[in-house]
Amino acid sequence: MIVTTSDLFRVAYGKFAVGAYNINNMEQALGLFEGHRRANAPFIVQISRGARKYAGVVMLEAIIRAAEQMYPEAIFAVHLDHGDEQTCYDCIESGFYSSVMIDASHYPFEENIAITRRVVERAHAAGVSVEAELGMLGGVEEDIAVDEKHAKLTDPDEAKEFVERTGCDSLAVAIGTSHGAYKFKGEAKLHLDRVAAIQQRLPGFPLVMHGSSSVPAEEVRRINAAGGALDPSAKGVNEDDFAKAIPLGVTKVNIDTDGRLVWTRVHREYFRDHPEVFDFRKPGKVFIDEYAKFIQHKSRKLLSYGQLDAVRAALSG
Ligand code: G3H
Ligand code: 13P
Ligand code: ZN
């Protein structure tokens, strides 16, 4: 069943975070739905503009609708990740997306507010939830690269004003993470004090953590041992920090890079160990199962494991 992110956040706030995973193909979708079936957890399927270009909007919708039929017990939101204004409108009008992210964080404050406000009006008229972003994460997303010195943590006073003036349903906050595999030089540092200050000004309001992959060192090691050339200094978020961020209002945690690492590890190892194979379904099967196990693991860290029944009860009550 497709629900809005707001539906999920009402149940999750303060107790658990809903994992939001980017998908681009059928194998990811099957692993995602299977992993959440095993974990008995709600989730968010995220689609980036890059994914829409890669697979095509019709194909992505068909894949997700097929997965929904195969997993009728699943409760999830379909969310546009890092949308621009026009793509938000396309998704709202499609009738398929239950949630969009308008990312105007690279515009000045007043312009970000004006753009977000316009998207909120159109989205809410169609029953679609809106995530907005304030502050600037480091790293690369879509076609925008932000170097470390231009990354900017979210200002708590601005966050309050932004939410009040835009009417958005959740807010992506910059708290020291960045997209991709190279988030931290040295120690992984999340600014949880900043999250607490934002929560103080916006009690009960759902916050979103982007750039939340943990980039496990063992995954990087295995990829490199199987012919990869990732920088071994790659470093992500400490997964145990999710449990600290959840009571501070973080209800959505975005994970893409870690799933890409699972895919790369499985396929590199498979073809290294089976050089005679050219039936891609063989590593594909391994990937779906490994991705499902990865989802189970993440659900434990996000405390969403086993929360599906609570979500179902809240939705029907
Ligand atoms: O924030 C970016 C997400 O990881 C999506 O990546 O734009 O390459 O699909 P993508
Ligand atoms: P990662 O690159 O850490 O997986 O972040 C994904 C993300 O924030 C998607 O919006
Ligand atoms: Zn992001």
CSV table of C-alpha atoms and ligand atoms in Angstrom, one decimal:
chain,number,residue,atom,x,y,z
A,1,MET,CA,0.0,0.0,0.0
A,2,ILE,CA,1.3,3.4,-1.0
A,3,VAL,CA,1.0,6.0,1.7
A,4,THR,CA,2.4,9.5,2.2
A,5,THR,CA,5.6,10.2,4.0
A,6,SER,CA,3.5,12.3,6.5
A,7,ASP,CA,1.5,9.2,7.3
A,8,LEU,CA,4.7,7.3,8.1
A,9,PHE,CA,6.2,10.1,10.1
A,10,ARG,CA,3.2,10.5,12.4
A,11,VAL,CA,3.8,7.0,13.6
A,12,ALA,CA,7.6,7.1,13.5
A,13,TYR,CA,8.4,10.5,15.2
A,14,GLY,CA,10.6,10.0,18.2
A,15,LYS,CA,10.5,6.2,18.0
A,16,PHE,CA,12.1,5.1,14.8
A,17,ALA,CA,13.3,6.4,11.4
A,18,VAL,CA,11.9,5.3,8.1
A,19,GLY,CA,14.7,4.2,5.7
A,20,ALA,CA,14.5,5.9,2.3
A,21,TYR,CA,16.3,4.0,-0.4
A,22,ASN,CA,17.0,5.1,-4.0
A,23,ILE,CA,16.1,2.6,-6.7
A,24,ASN,CA,17.0,2.4,-10.3
A,25,ASN,CA,16.2,-1.1,-11.4
A,26,MET,CA,14.2,-4.3,-10.9
A,27,GLU,CA,16.8,-6.1,-8.8
A,28,GLN,CA,17.0,-3.2,-6.3
A,29,ALA,CA,13.2,-3.1,-6.1
A,30,LEU,CA,12.9,-6.9,-5.4
A,31,GLY,CA,15.6,-6.7,-2.7
A,32,LEU,CA,14.1,-3.7,-1.2
A,33,PHE,CA,10.6,-5.2,-0.9
A,34,GLU,CA,11.9,-8.6,0.2
A,35,GLY,CA,14.2,-7.1,2.8
A,36,HIS,CA,11.3,-5.1,4.3
A,37,ARG,CA,9.0,-8.1,4.3
A,38,ARG,CA,11.6,-10.0,6.3
A,39,ALA,CA,12.1,-6.9,8.6
A,40,ASN,CA,8.3,-6.3,8.9
A,41,ALA,CA,9.1,-2.6,8.4
A,42,PRO,CA,7.7,0.4,6.6
A,43,PHE,CA,9.9,2.2,4.1
A,44,ILE,CA,10.3,4.9,1.4
A,45,VAL,CA,11.2,4.2,-2.2
A,46,GLN,CA,13.1,7.1,-3.5
A,47,ILE,CA,13.5,8.1,-7.1
A,48,SER,CA,16.1,10.6,-8.2
A,49,ARG,CA,16.0,12.6,-11.4
A,50,GLY,CA,19.0,10.5,-12.5
A,51,ALA,CA,16.9,7.3,-12.0
A,52,ARG,CA,14.0,8.8,-14.0
A,53,LYS,CA,16.5,9.4,-16.8
A,54,TYR,CA,18.2,6.1,-16.5
A,55,ALA,CA,15.2,3.7,-16.4
A,56,GLY,CA,12.5,6.0,-17.7
A,57,VAL,CA,9.5,7.2,-15.6
A,58,VAL,CA,7.1,4.7,-17.1
A,59,MET,CA,9.4,1.7,-16.3
A,60,LEU,CA,10.2,2.9,-12.8
A,61,GLU,CA,6.5,3.2,-12.0
A,62,ALA,CA,5.8,-0.3,-13.5
A,63,ILE,CA,8.6,-1.9,-11.5
A,64,ILE,CA,7.2,-0.4,-8.2
A,65,ARG,CA,3.6,-1.3,-9.0
A,66,ALA,CA,4.7,-4.8,-9.9
A,67,ALA,CA,6.6,-5.1,-6.6
A,68,GLU,CA,3.5,-3.8,-4.8
A,69,GLN,CA,1.5,-6.6,-6.3
A,70,MET,CA,4.1,-9.2,-5.3
A,71,TYR,CA,4.3,-7.8,-1.8
A,72,PRO,CA,0.7,-6.9,-0.9
A,73,GLU,CA,1.5,-6.5,2.8
A,74,ALA,CA,4.2,-3.7,2.2
A,75,ILE,CA,3.4,-0.2,3.4
A,76,PHE,CA,5.6,2.4,1.7
A,77,ALA,CA,5.8,5.9,0.3
A,78,VAL,CA,6.9,6.7,-3.3
A,79,HIS,CA,9.1,9.8,-3.1
A,80,LEU,CA,10.9,12.1,-5.5
A,81,ASP,CA,14.5,12.6,-4.2
A,82,HIS,CA,16.1,16.1,-4.8
A,83,GLY,CA,13.5,17.4,-7.2
A,84,ASP,CA,13.6,20.7,-9.0
A,85,GLU,CA,10.4,22.7,-9.3
A,86,GLN,CA,9.3,21.3,-12.7
A,87,THR,CA,10.0,17.7,-11.7
A,88,CYS,CA,8.0,18.1,-8.5
A,89,TYR,CA,5.0,19.2,-10.6
A,90,ASP,CA,5.5,16.3,-13.0
A,91,CYS,CA,5.5,13.9,-10.1
A,92,ILE,CA,2.5,15.5,-8.4
A,93,GLU,CA,0.5,15.4,-11.6
A,94,SER,CA,1.5,11.8,-12.3
A,95,GLY,CA,-0.8,10.6,-9.4
A,96,PHE,CA,1.8,8.0,-8.6
A,97,TYR,CA,4.2,9.8,-6.2
A,98,SER,CA,2.9,10.2,-2.6
A,99,SER,CA,5.7,12.6,-1.7
A,100,VAL,CA,8.2,14.9,-3.3
A,101,MET,CA,11.3,16.7,-2.3
A,102,ILE,CA,11.8,20.2,-3.5
A,103,ASP,CA,15.5,20.9,-3.2
A,104,ALA,CA,16.0,24.6,-3.6
A,105,SER,CA,18.7,24.7,-0.9
A,106,HIS,CA,21.3,26.2,-3.3
A,107,TYR,CA,19.1,29.3,-3.8
A,108,PRO,CA,19.2,32.3,-1.4
A,109,PHE,CA,16.8,31.9,1.7
A,110,GLU,CA,14.0,34.0,0.3
A,111,GLU,CA,14.0,32.3,-3.1
A,112,ASN,CA,14.1,28.8,-1.5
A,113,ILE,CA,11.0,29.8,0.5
A,114,ALA,CA,9.2,31.1,-2.6
A,115,ILE,CA,9.9,28.0,-4.6
A,116,THR,CA,9.1,25.6,-1.8
A,117,ARG,CA,5.9,27.5,-1.0
A,118,ARG,CA,4.7,27.1,-4.6
A,119,VAL,CA,5.4,23.4,-4.6
A,120,VAL,CA,3.7,22.9,-1.3
A,121,GLU,CA,0.5,24.6,-2.6
A,122,ARG,CA,0.4,22.3,-5.7
A,123,ALA,CA,1.4,19.2,-3.7
A,124,HIS,CA,-1.1,19.6,-0.9
A,125,ALA,CA,-4.0,20.2,-3.3
A,126,ALA,CA,-3.2,16.7,-4.6
A,127,GLY,CA,-2.6,15.1,-1.2
A,128,VAL,CA,1.1,14.8,-1.8
A,129,SER,CA,3.6,15.4,1.1
A,130,VAL,CA,6.6,17.8,0.6
A,131,GLU,CA,10.1,17.5,2.0
A,132,ALA,CA,12.3,20.7,1.6
A,133,GLU,CA,15.9,21.4,2.3
A,134,LEU,CA,17.6,24.2,4.1
A,135,GLY,CA,21.4,24.4,4.6
A,136,MET,CA,23.9,22.9,2.3
A,137,LEU,CA,25.3,19.4,2.4
A,138,GLY,CA,28.8,18.7,1.0
A,139,GLY,CA,29.4,16.3,-1.9
A,140,VAL,CA,27.8,15.7,-5.2
A,141,GLU,CA,24.1,15.4,-5.9
A,142,GLU,CA,22.7,15.3,-9.4
A,143,ASP,CA,24.6,18.0,-11.3
A,144,ILE,CA,25.5,20.2,-8.3
A,145,ALA,CA,28.8,19.7,-6.5
A,146,VAL,CA,29.4,21.5,-3.2
A,147,ASP,CA,32.9,21.5,-1.8
A,148,GLU,CA,33.5,21.3,1.9
A,149,LYS,CA,34.1,25.0,2.5
A,150,HIS,CA,30.7,25.9,0.9
A,151,ALA,CA,28.7,23.3,2.8
A,152,LYS,CA,26.6,25.0,5.5
A,153,LEU,CA,24.9,23.6,8.5
A,154,THR,CA,21.2,24.4,8.9
A,155,ASP,CA,20.6,27.4,11.1
A,156,PRO,CA,17.9,26.6,13.7
A,157,ASP,CA,16.2,30.0,13.7
A,158,GLU,CA,16.1,30.0,9.9
A,159,ALA,CA,14.7,26.4,10.0
A,160,LYS,CA,11.7,27.6,12.1
A,161,GLU,CA,11.0,30.5,9.9
A,162,PHE,CA,11.3,28.4,6.8
A,163,VAL,CA,8.9,25.7,8.0
A,164,GLU,CA,6.4,28.3,9.1
A,165,ARG,CA,6.5,30.2,5.9
A,166,THR,CA,6.5,27.3,3.5
A,167,GLY,CA,4.2,24.8,5.1
A,168,CYS,CA,6.4,21.9,4.1
A,169,ASP,CA,5.8,18.6,5.8
A,170,SER,CA,9.4,17.6,6.6
A,171,LEU,CA,12.8,19.3,6.4
A,172,ALA,CA,16.2,18.0,5.2
A,173,VAL,CA,18.8,19.4,7.5
A,174,ALA,CA,22.5,19.8,6.9
A,175,ILE,CA,24.3,18.4,10.0
A,176,GLY,CA,27.7,17.4,8.7
A,177,THR,CA,26.9,14.6,6.3
A,178,SER,CA,27.4,14.6,2.5
A,179,HIS,CA,26.4,12.5,-0.4
A,180,GLY,CA,28.6,9.7,-1.7
A,181,ALA,CA,31.4,7.5,-0.3
A,182,TYR,CA,33.8,10.1,1.0
A,183,LYS,CA,32.0,12.0,3.8
A,184,PHE,CA,34.6,12.5,6.5
A,185,LYS,CA,38.3,13.0,6.7
A,186,GLY,CA,39.3,11.4,10.0
A,187,GLU,CA,36.6,10.9,12.5
A,188,ALA,CA,32.9,10.7,11.4
A,189,LYS,CA,31.2,13.6,13.0
A,190,LEU,CA,27.5,14.2,13.0
A,191,HIS,CA,26.3,17.6,14.5
A,192,LEU,CA,23.6,16.1,16.8
A,193,ASP,CA,23.8,19.3,18.9
A,194,ARG,CA,22.5,21.1,15.8
A,195,VAL,CA,19.6,18.6,15.4
A,196,ALA,CA,18.7,19.2,19.0
A,197,ALA,CA,18.7,22.9,18.6
A,198,ILE,CA,16.4,22.6,15.5
A,199,GLN,CA,14.1,20.2,17.4
A,200,GLN,CA,13.8,22.7,20.2
A,201,ARG,CA,12.5,25.3,17.7
A,202,LEU,CA,10.4,22.8,15.8
A,203,PRO,CA,9.1,20.3,18.4
A,204,GLY,CA,7.3,17.3,16.7
A,205,PHE,CA,8.4,18.4,13.2
A,206,PRO,CA,9.9,15.6,11.1
A,207,LEU,CA,13.6,16.1,10.1
A,208,VAL,CA,15.4,14.2,7.4
A,209,MET,CA,19.0,13.1,7.2
A,210,HIS,CA,20.5,12.9,3.8
A,211,GLY,CA,23.9,11.4,3.0
A,212,SER,CA,23.4,8.7,5.6
A,213,SER,CA,25.3,5.8,4.1
A,214,SER,CA,27.8,4.2,6.4
A,215,VAL,CA,30.3,3.1,3.7
A,216,PRO,CA,31.5,0.0,5.6
A,217,ALA,CA,35.2,-0.5,5.4
A,218,GLU,CA,34.8,-4.2,4.9
A,219,GLU,CA,32.6,-3.5,1.8
A,220,VAL,CA,35.2,-1.2,0.3
A,221,ARG,CA,38.0,-3.8,1.1
A,222,ARG,CA,36.1,-6.6,-0.6
A,223,ILE,CA,35.3,-4.4,-3.7
A,224,ASN,CA,39.0,-3.5,-4.0
A,225,ALA,CA,40.1,-7.1,-3.4
A,226,ALA,CA,37.9,-8.1,-6.4
A,227,GLY,CA,39.4,-5.6,-8.8
A,228,GLY,CA,37.8,-2.3,-7.7
A,229,ALA,CA,39.8,0.9,-7.1
A,230,LEU,CA,37.9,2.8,-4.4
A,231,ASP,CA,39.8,5.1,-2.2
A,232,PRO,CA,40.3,3.1,1.0
A,233,SER,CA,39.9,6.3,3.1
A,234,ALA,CA,36.2,6.2,2.1
A,235,LYS,CA,34.1,6.9,5.2
A,236,GLY,CA,30.4,7.3,6.1
A,237,VAL,CA,28.1,7.8,9.0
A,238,ASN,CA,28.3,5.7,12.1
A,239,GLU,CA,25.1,3.6,12.0
A,240,ASP,CA,24.8,3.7,15.8
A,241,ASP,CA,24.3,7.5,15.6
A,242,PHE,CA,20.8,6.9,14.1
A,243,ALA,CA,19.5,5.8,17.5
A,244,LYS,CA,20.8,9.1,18.9
A,245,ALA,CA,19.2,11.2,16.1
A,246,ILE,CA,15.8,9.6,16.3
A,247,PRO,CA,14.7,11.0,19.7
A,248,LEU,CA,15.9,14.4,18.3
A,249,GLY,CA,13.2,14.3,15.5
A,250,VAL,CA,15.0,12.5,12.6
A,251,THR,CA,12.3,10.4,11.0
A,252,LYS,CA,13.7,9.8,7.5
A,253,VAL,CA,17.2,8.5,6.7
A,254,ASN,CA,18.4,8.5,3.1
A,255,ILE,CA,20.6,5.7,1.9
A,256,ASP,CA,21.8,5.2,-1.6
A,257,THR,CA,25.6,4.8,-1.7
A,258,ASP,CA,25.6,1.7,0.6
A,259,GLY,CA,23.2,-0.1,-1.8
A,260,ARG,CA,25.5,0.7,-4.7
A,261,LEU,CA,28.4,-0.8,-2.8
A,262,VAL,CA,26.4,-4.0,-2.2
A,263,TRP,CA,25.8,-4.2,-5.9
A,264,THR,CA,29.4,-3.6,-6.8
A,265,ARG,CA,30.8,-6.1,-4.3
A,266,VAL,CA,28.4,-8.8,-5.4
A,267,HIS,CA,29.0,-8.4,-9.1
A,268,ARG,CA,32.8,-7.9,-8.8
A,269,GLU,CA,33.2,-11.0,-6.6
A,270,TYR,CA,30.8,-13.1,-8.7
A,271,PHE,CA,32.6,-12.5,-12.0
A,272,ARG,CA,36.0,-12.8,-10.3
A,273,ASP,CA,35.1,-16.2,-8.9
A,274,HIS,CA,33.1,-17.4,-12.0
A,275,PRO,CA,35.0,-16.0,-15.0
A,276,GLU,CA,33.2,-18.5,-17.3
A,277,VAL,CA,29.7,-17.2,-16.4
A,278,PHE,CA,27.8,-14.8,-18.7
A,279,ASP,CA,24.3,-15.4,-17.3
A,280,PHE,CA,23.7,-12.2,-15.4
A,281,ARG,CA,20.7,-13.7,-13.6
A,282,LYS,CA,23.2,-15.7,-11.4
A,283,PRO,CA,24.8,-12.7,-9.8
A,284,GLY,CA,21.5,-10.9,-10.0
A,285,LYS,CA,19.9,-13.5,-7.7
A,286,VAL,CA,22.8,-13.2,-5.3
A,287,PHE,CA,22.4,-9.4,-5.3
A,288,ILE,CA,18.7,-9.5,-4.5
A,289,ASP,CA,19.3,-11.7,-1.5
A,290,GLU,CA,22.3,-9.6,-0.3
A,291,TYR,CA,20.3,-6.4,-0.8
A,292,ALA,CA,17.4,-7.9,1.2
A,293,LYS,CA,19.9,-8.8,4.1
A,294,PHE,CA,21.3,-5.3,3.9
A,295,ILE,CA,17.8,-3.8,4.3
A,296,GLN,CA,17.1,-6.0,7.3
A,297,HIS,CA,20.4,-4.8,8.9
A,298,LYS,CA,19.6,-1.2,8.2
A,299,SER,CA,16.0,-1.6,9.6
A,300,ARG,CA,17.5,-2.7,12.9
A,301,LYS,CA,19.8,0.3,13.1
A,302,LEU,CA,16.9,2.6,12.2
A,303,LEU,CA,14.7,0.9,14.8
A,304,SER,CA,12.0,0.4,12.2
A,305,TYR,CA,12.4,-3.4,12.4
A,306,GLY,CA,9.0,-4.9,13.4
A,307,GLN,CA,7.2,-1.5,13.2
A,308,LEU,CA,4.9,-2.4,10.3
A,309,ASP,CA,2.0,-3.6,12.5
A,310,ALA,CA,2.1,-0.3,14.4
A,311,VAL,CA,1.9,1.6,11.1
A,312,ARG,CA,-0.9,-0.5,9.9
A,313,ALA,CA,-2.9,0.0,13.1
A,314,ALA,CA,-2.4,3.7,13.0
A,315,LEU,CA,-3.5,4.0,9.4
A,316,SER,CA,-6.6,2.0,10.0
A,317,GLY,CA,-7.4,3.6,13.3
B,1,G3H,O1,21.5,12.4,-3.6
B,1,G3H,C1,21.7,11.7,-4.5
B,1,G3H,C2,21.3,10.3,-4.6
B,1,G3H,O2,22.3,9.4,-4.1
B,1,G3H,C3,20.8,9.9,-5.9
B,1,G3H,O3,21.9,9.8,-6.8
B,1,G3H,O4,21.3,11.4,-8.6
B,1,G3H,O5,23.0,9.6,-9.0
B,1,G3H,O6,20.6,9.0,-8.8
B,1,G3H,P1,21.7,9.9,-8.4
B,2,13P,P1,24.3,8.6,0.5
B,2,13P,O1,25.1,9.0,-0.6
B,2,13P,O2,25.0,8.7,1.8
B,2,13P,O3,23.7,7.2,0.3
B,2,13P,O4,23.0,9.6,0.6
B,2,13P,C1,21.9,9.4,-0.2
B,2,13P,C2,21.0,10.5,-0.2
B,2,13P,O5,21.0,11.4,0.6
B,2,13P,C3,19.9,10.5,-1.2
B,2,13P,O6,19.1,11.7,-1.2
B,3,ZN,ZN,20.2,13.4,-0.6
